Short mmCIF file of C-alpha atoms in Angstrom, two decimals:
data_model
loop_
_atom_site.label_atom_id
_atom_site.label_comp_id
_atom_site.label_asym_id
_atom_site.label_seq_id
_atom_site.Cartn_x
_atom_site.Cartn_y
_atom_site.Cartn_z
CA MET H 1 12.55 -16.41 -16.05
CA GLY H 2 9.53 -14.15 -15.68
CA ALA H 3 9.69 -14.43 -11.90
CA TRP H 4 13.37 -13.46 -11.85
CA ARG H 5 12.66 -10.51 -14.13
CA SER H 6 9.88 -9.36 -11.84
CA LEU H 7 12.13 -9.72 -8.81
CA LEU H 8 14.91 -7.76 -10.51
CA ILE H 9 12.60 -4.90 -11.53
CA THR H 10 11.18 -4.80 -8.01
CA ALA H 11 14.65 -4.66 -6.45
CA LEU H 12 15.76 -1.91 -8.83
CA ALA H 13 12.60 0.10 -8.22
CA CYS H 14 13.00 -0.15 -4.44
CA LEU H 15 16.67 0.81 -4.71
CA ALA H 16 15.88 3.76 -6.96
CA LEU H 17 13.12 5.01 -4.65
CA THR H 18 15.33 4.66 -1.57
CA THR H 19 18.21 6.45 -3.33
CA LEU H 20 15.93 9.26 -4.48
CA LEU H 21 14.58 9.83 -0.99
CA MET H 22 18.09 9.76 0.47
CA LEU H 23 19.29 12.28 -2.11
CA GLY H 24 16.30 14.49 -1.37
CA GLY H 25 17.06 14.28 2.34
CA GLY H 26 20.75 15.03 1.71
CA SER H 27 20.04 18.31 -0.04
CA ALA H 28 17.60 19.38 2.64
CA ALA H 29 18.87 17.67 5.73
CA ALA H 30 17.51 20.37 8.01
CA GLU H 31 13.92 20.13 6.77
CA PRO H 32 11.63 18.58 9.40
CA VAL H 33 10.29 15.14 8.55
CA LEU H 34 7.41 13.57 10.46
CA VAL H 35 7.76 9.87 11.30
CA VAL H 36 4.62 8.13 12.56
CA ALA H 37 5.56 5.70 15.33
CA SER H 38 2.26 4.13 16.44
CA PRO H 39 -0.51 2.14 14.71
CA SER H 40 -2.96 4.15 16.81
CA VAL H 41 -2.35 7.12 14.49
CA SER H 42 -5.12 7.03 11.90
CA SER H 43 -3.78 9.93 9.82
CA ALA H 44 -0.93 12.43 9.68
CA GLN H 45 -0.98 15.67 7.70
CA ALA H 46 1.58 18.40 7.10
CA VAL H 47 -0.14 21.75 7.56
CA SER H 48 3.08 23.63 6.79
CA ASN H 49 6.83 22.99 6.85
CA THR H 50 6.81 23.18 10.63
CA THR H 51 3.28 22.22 11.69
CA TYR H 52 1.72 18.76 11.59
CA THR H 53 -1.63 17.36 12.61
CA LEU H 54 -1.98 13.80 13.89
CA ARG H 55 -5.26 12.00 14.49
CA VAL H 56 -5.11 9.20 17.03
CA LEU H 57 -8.06 6.82 17.21
CA LEU H 58 -8.91 5.18 20.54
CA PRO H 59 -11.40 2.28 20.38
CA PRO H 60 -14.11 2.16 23.07
CA LEU H 61 -12.97 1.42 26.63
CA THR H 62 -9.25 1.69 25.84
CA GLU H 63 -6.42 3.91 26.98
CA LEU H 64 -2.87 4.85 26.07
CA HIS H 65 -0.14 5.41 28.67
CA GLY H 66 2.90 7.27 27.37
CA GLU H 67 2.43 5.89 23.86
CA ARG H 68 5.05 7.19 21.42
CA ILE H 69 2.93 8.32 18.48
CA ALA H 70 5.38 10.26 16.29
CA CYS H 71 8.84 11.77 16.02
CA ILE H 72 10.26 14.77 14.19
CA ARG H 73 13.56 14.28 12.36
CA GLY H 74 15.74 17.10 11.01
CA ALA H 75 14.55 19.79 13.44
CA ALA H 76 13.75 20.35 17.09
CA LEU H 77 10.23 19.50 18.25
CA LEU H 78 9.03 22.66 20.00
CA ASN H 79 5.48 21.93 21.09
CA ALA H 80 2.63 19.42 20.97
CA THR H 81 -0.99 20.18 21.81
CA PRO H 82 -3.58 17.38 22.20
CA SER H 83 -7.34 17.84 21.99
CA ALA H 84 -7.69 15.36 24.88
CA GLY H 85 -5.36 13.71 27.37
CA SER H 86 -1.78 14.88 27.83
CA VAL H 87 1.53 14.68 26.00
CA SER H 88 5.20 14.69 26.84
CA LEU H 89 8.20 15.39 24.59
CA SER H 90 11.48 13.51 24.65
CA GLU H 91 14.33 13.25 22.13
CA GLY H 92 12.27 14.65 19.29
CA CYS H 93 9.29 12.34 19.93
CA VAL H 94 5.83 12.97 21.34
CA PHE H 95 4.23 10.57 23.86
CA LEU H 96 0.47 10.54 24.37
CA THR H 97 -1.54 9.55 27.42
CA ALA H 98 -5.30 9.43 26.86
CA SER H 99 -8.30 7.29 27.75
CA ASN H 100 -11.65 6.54 26.15
CA PRO H 101 -14.18 5.38 28.76
CA SER H 102 -17.10 5.61 26.30
CA LEU H 103 -18.64 2.98 24.04
CA LYS H 104 -17.80 4.96 20.92
CA PRO H 105 -14.41 5.46 19.22
CA LEU H 106 -12.62 8.61 20.35
CA GLU H 107 -10.42 10.67 18.04
CA VAL H 108 -7.64 12.69 19.66
CA GLN H 109 -6.05 15.37 17.52
CA VAL H 110 -2.45 16.33 18.28
CA VAL H 111 -0.85 19.40 16.70
CA LEU H 112 2.97 19.30 16.49
CA VAL H 113 5.17 22.35 15.93
CA ALA H 114 8.80 21.98 14.88
CA ALA H 115 11.56 24.56 14.67
CA GLU H 116 11.75 26.67 11.50
CA PRO H 117 14.10 24.99 9.01
CA PRO H 118 17.01 26.92 7.44
CA PRO H 119 16.98 27.80 3.70
CA GLN H 120 17.22 24.67 1.61
CA GLN H 121 18.43 23.68 -1.84
CA PRO H 122 16.02 22.70 -4.65
CA GLN H 123 14.32 19.35 -4.18
CA PRO H 124 13.98 16.50 -6.69
CA PRO H 125 10.87 17.07 -8.83
CA VAL H 126 7.69 15.20 -8.02
CA ALA H 127 7.72 13.83 -11.56
CA LEU H 128 10.94 11.98 -10.76
CA VAL H 129 9.35 10.36 -7.72
CA ALA H 130 6.38 9.37 -9.85
CA ALA H 131 8.69 7.81 -12.43
CA VAL H 132 10.36 5.68 -9.78
CA VAL H 133 7.01 4.54 -8.43
CA ALA H 134 5.90 3.74 -11.98
CA ALA H 135 8.92 1.47 -12.36
CA ALA H 136 7.89 -0.35 -9.21
CA ALA H 137 4.35 -0.62 -10.56
CA ALA H 138 5.64 -2.52 -13.60
CA SER H 139 6.84 -5.32 -11.35
CA TYR H 140 3.97 -5.20 -8.88
CA LEU H 141 1.38 -5.76 -11.61
CA SER H 142 2.95 -9.16 -12.35
CA LEU H 143 2.59 -10.39 -8.77
CA THR H 144 -0.34 -12.08 -7.05
CA GLU H 145 -2.93 -9.77 -5.47
CA SER H 146 -1.57 -10.58 -2.00
CA GLY H 147 1.97 -9.89 -3.17
CA ARG H 148 0.88 -6.65 -4.82
CA GLU H 149 -0.66 -5.41 -1.57
CA LYS H 150 2.51 -6.13 0.41
CA LEU H 151 4.84 -4.60 -2.18
CA PHE H 152 2.64 -1.58 -2.72
CA ALA H 153 2.37 -0.93 1.01
CA ALA H 154 6.16 -0.98 1.30
CA LEU H 155 6.62 1.45 -1.60
CA SER H 156 3.71 3.79 -0.96
CA ILE H 157 4.63 4.72 2.60
CA PRO H 158 7.83 6.68 1.80
CA ALA H 159 6.65 7.85 -1.62
CA SER H 160 3.28 9.16 -0.47
CA TYR H 161 4.85 11.05 2.44
CA TYR H 162 7.42 12.52 0.04
CA ILE H 163 4.80 13.72 -2.43
CA ALA H 164 2.64 15.08 0.38
CA ARG H 165 5.52 17.37 1.31
CA PHE H 166 5.97 18.87 -2.15
CA GLU H 167 2.56 19.17 -3.75
CA ASP H 168 -1.10 19.48 -2.86
CA VAL H 169 -2.07 15.88 -3.56
CA ARG H 170 -5.73 16.80 -3.81
CA ARG H 171 -5.01 18.76 -6.98
CA SER H 172 -4.59 15.51 -8.92
CA GLU H 173 -7.55 15.21 -11.29
CA LYS H 174 -7.80 11.44 -10.89
CA ARG H 175 -7.48 11.68 -7.13
CA VAL H 176 -10.30 14.21 -7.04
CA ARG H 177 -12.43 11.89 -9.20
CA ILE H 178 -11.81 8.96 -6.85
CA LEU H 179 -12.66 11.03 -3.78
CA GLN H 180 -15.80 12.37 -5.44
CA TYR H 181 -16.83 8.85 -6.45
CA LEU H 182 -16.43 7.66 -2.85
CA ARG H 183 -18.57 10.54 -1.61
CA GLU H 184 -21.31 9.38 -3.95
CA ASN H 185 -20.67 5.66 -3.38
CA PRO H 186 -19.17 5.18 0.12
CA GLY H 187 -18.23 1.58 0.89
CA ALA H 188 -17.01 0.81 -2.64
CA SER H 189 -14.31 -1.77 -3.31
CA MET H 190 -11.11 -0.90 -5.14
CA ARG H 191 -12.11 -2.93 -8.20
CA ARG H 192 -15.49 -1.23 -8.35
CA ILE H 193 -13.86 2.20 -8.12
CA SER H 194 -11.52 1.26 -10.97
CA ARG H 195 -14.32 -0.20 -13.10
CA GLU H 196 -16.76 2.69 -12.71
CA THR H 197 -14.28 5.58 -12.89
CA GLY H 198 -12.25 4.13 -15.76
CA ILE H 199 -9.02 4.60 -13.79
CA SER H 200 -6.64 1.63 -13.84
CA PHE H 201 -6.53 -0.63 -10.79
CA GLY H 202 -2.89 0.24 -10.06
CA GLU H 203 -3.58 3.98 -10.20
CA VAL H 204 -6.63 3.63 -7.97
CA GLN H 205 -4.55 1.74 -5.40
CA TRP H 206 -1.84 4.42 -5.49
CA HIS H 207 -4.26 7.35 -5.12
CA LEU H 208 -6.23 5.62 -2.35
CA SER H 209 -3.02 5.05 -0.39
CA ILE H 210 -2.32 8.78 -0.46
CA LEU H 211 -5.90 9.72 0.42
CA GLU H 212 -5.67 7.30 3.37
CA ARG H 213 -2.43 8.79 4.65
CA LEU H 214 -3.88 12.29 4.40
CA GLY H 215 -6.80 11.18 6.57
CA LEU H 216 -9.42 11.73 3.86
CA VAL H 217 -10.38 8.11 3.23
CA GLN H 218 -10.72 5.07 5.51
CA ARG H 219 -10.13 1.44 4.48
CA VAL H 220 -11.95 -1.43 6.17
CA ARG H 221 -11.75 -5.13 5.39
CA ILE H 222 -15.04 -7.03 5.70
CA GLY H 223 -14.52 -10.75 5.33
CA LYS H 224 -12.29 -11.17 2.29
CA ARG H 225 -13.32 -7.83 0.75
CA ALA H 226 -11.93 -4.37 1.43
CA CYS H 227 -13.99 -1.21 1.03
CA TYR H 228 -13.26 2.51 1.18
CA TYR H 229 -15.26 5.50 2.35
CA PRO H 230 -14.63 9.17 3.25
CA VAL H 231 -13.79 9.52 6.94
CA ASP H 232 -16.72 11.84 7.61
CA VAL H 233 -19.34 9.40 6.26
CA PRO H 234 -21.12 7.51 9.11
CA ILE H 235 -21.23 3.73 9.23
CA GLU H 236 -25.01 3.64 8.81
CA GLU H 237 -24.48 5.15 5.36
CA TRP H 238 -21.48 3.31 3.94
CA LEU H 239 -22.02 -0.19 5.41
CA PRO H 240 -25.48 -0.77 3.83
CA ARG H 241 -24.09 0.40 0.49
CA PHE H 242 -21.20 -2.05 0.78
CA ALA H 243 -23.55 -4.90 1.69
CA ALA H 244 -25.84 -4.15 -1.25
CA ALA H 245 -23.08 -3.77 -3.84
CA GLU H 246 -20.62 -6.45 -2.70
CA LEU H 247 -22.80 -9.00 -0.87
CA GLY H 248 -26.11 -8.53 -2.66
CA ALA H 249 -27.76 -8.16 0.75
CA HIS H 250 -29.72 -5.57 2.71
CA LEU H 251 -29.11 -4.57 6.32
CA ASP H 252 -31.89 -3.96 8.80
CA ALA H 253 -31.69 -0.30 9.86
CA ALA H 254 -32.84 -0.89 13.44
CA ALA H 255 -30.41 -3.79 13.94
CA LEU H 256 -27.59 -1.69 12.48
CA ARG H 257 -28.31 1.14 14.92
CA ALA H 258 -28.23 -1.32 17.81
CA ALA H 259 -24.86 -2.72 16.69
CA LYS H 260 -23.41 0.63 15.63
CA ALA H 261 -20.98 1.14 18.53
CA ARG H 262 -19.57 -2.38 18.23
CA LEU H 263 -19.19 -2.18 14.45
CA GLU H 264 -17.61 1.29 14.61
CA SER H 265 -15.04 -0.04 17.07
CA MET H 266 -14.14 -2.86 14.69
CA ALA H 267 -14.03 -0.51 11.70
CA ALA H 268 -11.64 1.75 13.62
CA ARG H 269 -9.29 -1.22 13.89
CA GLY H 270 -9.56 -1.85 10.14
CA ALA H 271 -11.60 -5.06 9.95
CA ILE H 272 -15.16 -6.29 10.51
CA PRO H 273 -15.64 -10.10 10.49
CA LEU H 274 -18.36 -11.14 8.06
CA SER H 275 -20.03 -13.05 10.89
CA GLU H 276 -20.78 -9.70 12.60
CA LEU H 277 -23.13 -8.82 9.74
CA GLU H 278 -25.10 -12.07 9.90
CA PRO H 279 -27.37 -11.01 12.81
CA ILE H 280 -28.19 -7.79 10.95
CA LEU H 281 -28.95 -9.71 7.76
CA ALA H 282 -30.98 -12.26 9.74
CA ALA H 283 -33.05 -9.47 11.31
CA LYS H 284 -33.89 -8.21 7.84
CA HIS H 285 -34.81 -11.67 6.56
CA ALA H 286 -36.97 -12.30 9.62
CA LYS H 287 -39.01 -9.19 8.87
CA THR H 288 -39.43 -9.92 5.18
CA GLY H 289 -39.77 -13.69 5.44
#
């Protein structure tokens, strides 16, 4: 019975969220909406109603040939300017061609400019979106951790983009606290963030998803654990902190510097196998043993 109740609440929450977004789109059909179309895009941010900034991450020794990275819906796409490589526009989408011949990850920034939207009617309040997401949270909390991650990912994508369009998400007091905590403790796990900030696990997950989509925070899975850190914090700072807090281990600084390019490439793809840390741990043990 409990499982059916959870399933029903989940279905209703998804339906309500979808309906809300459709209603919002109906009253402002002409407003440009950015749709990310490639996993290579590490972050997307609305600078204004007509200007967007995409960050595309190229791992070492890789290249993109005419990769569709994003599309603009609801308005004409006027221009796209990349910081490296070249772009082409077709049917409201931008296609990127770029290469990274180096041994370090390369970030390409692409600025998109859409046509000015016509005057629009009032939009549904952010509080209403939050209420719908809260209904979904009631069901997601009763699922397994794996199920929660899948459900939350499905719900947070449209909701976080919607909220990003109508409020400055960094003005949230709890979101600011989480970001500040990560600046002081880069490489922290979600549970540790929740425990040490006093913010509930579900709220931490929600706020982190928004910070990720704004390009402020990066998530990396190491073994079975996931950690978070601000995007401007280097790996030699956050990885040792993660190892100390989550693994109870210390990394050898010289070995980490030698493996930095390889580990950064893996982190850019979102996962570092635990076995990749063993040589660094072994180097430390060899020195102290």
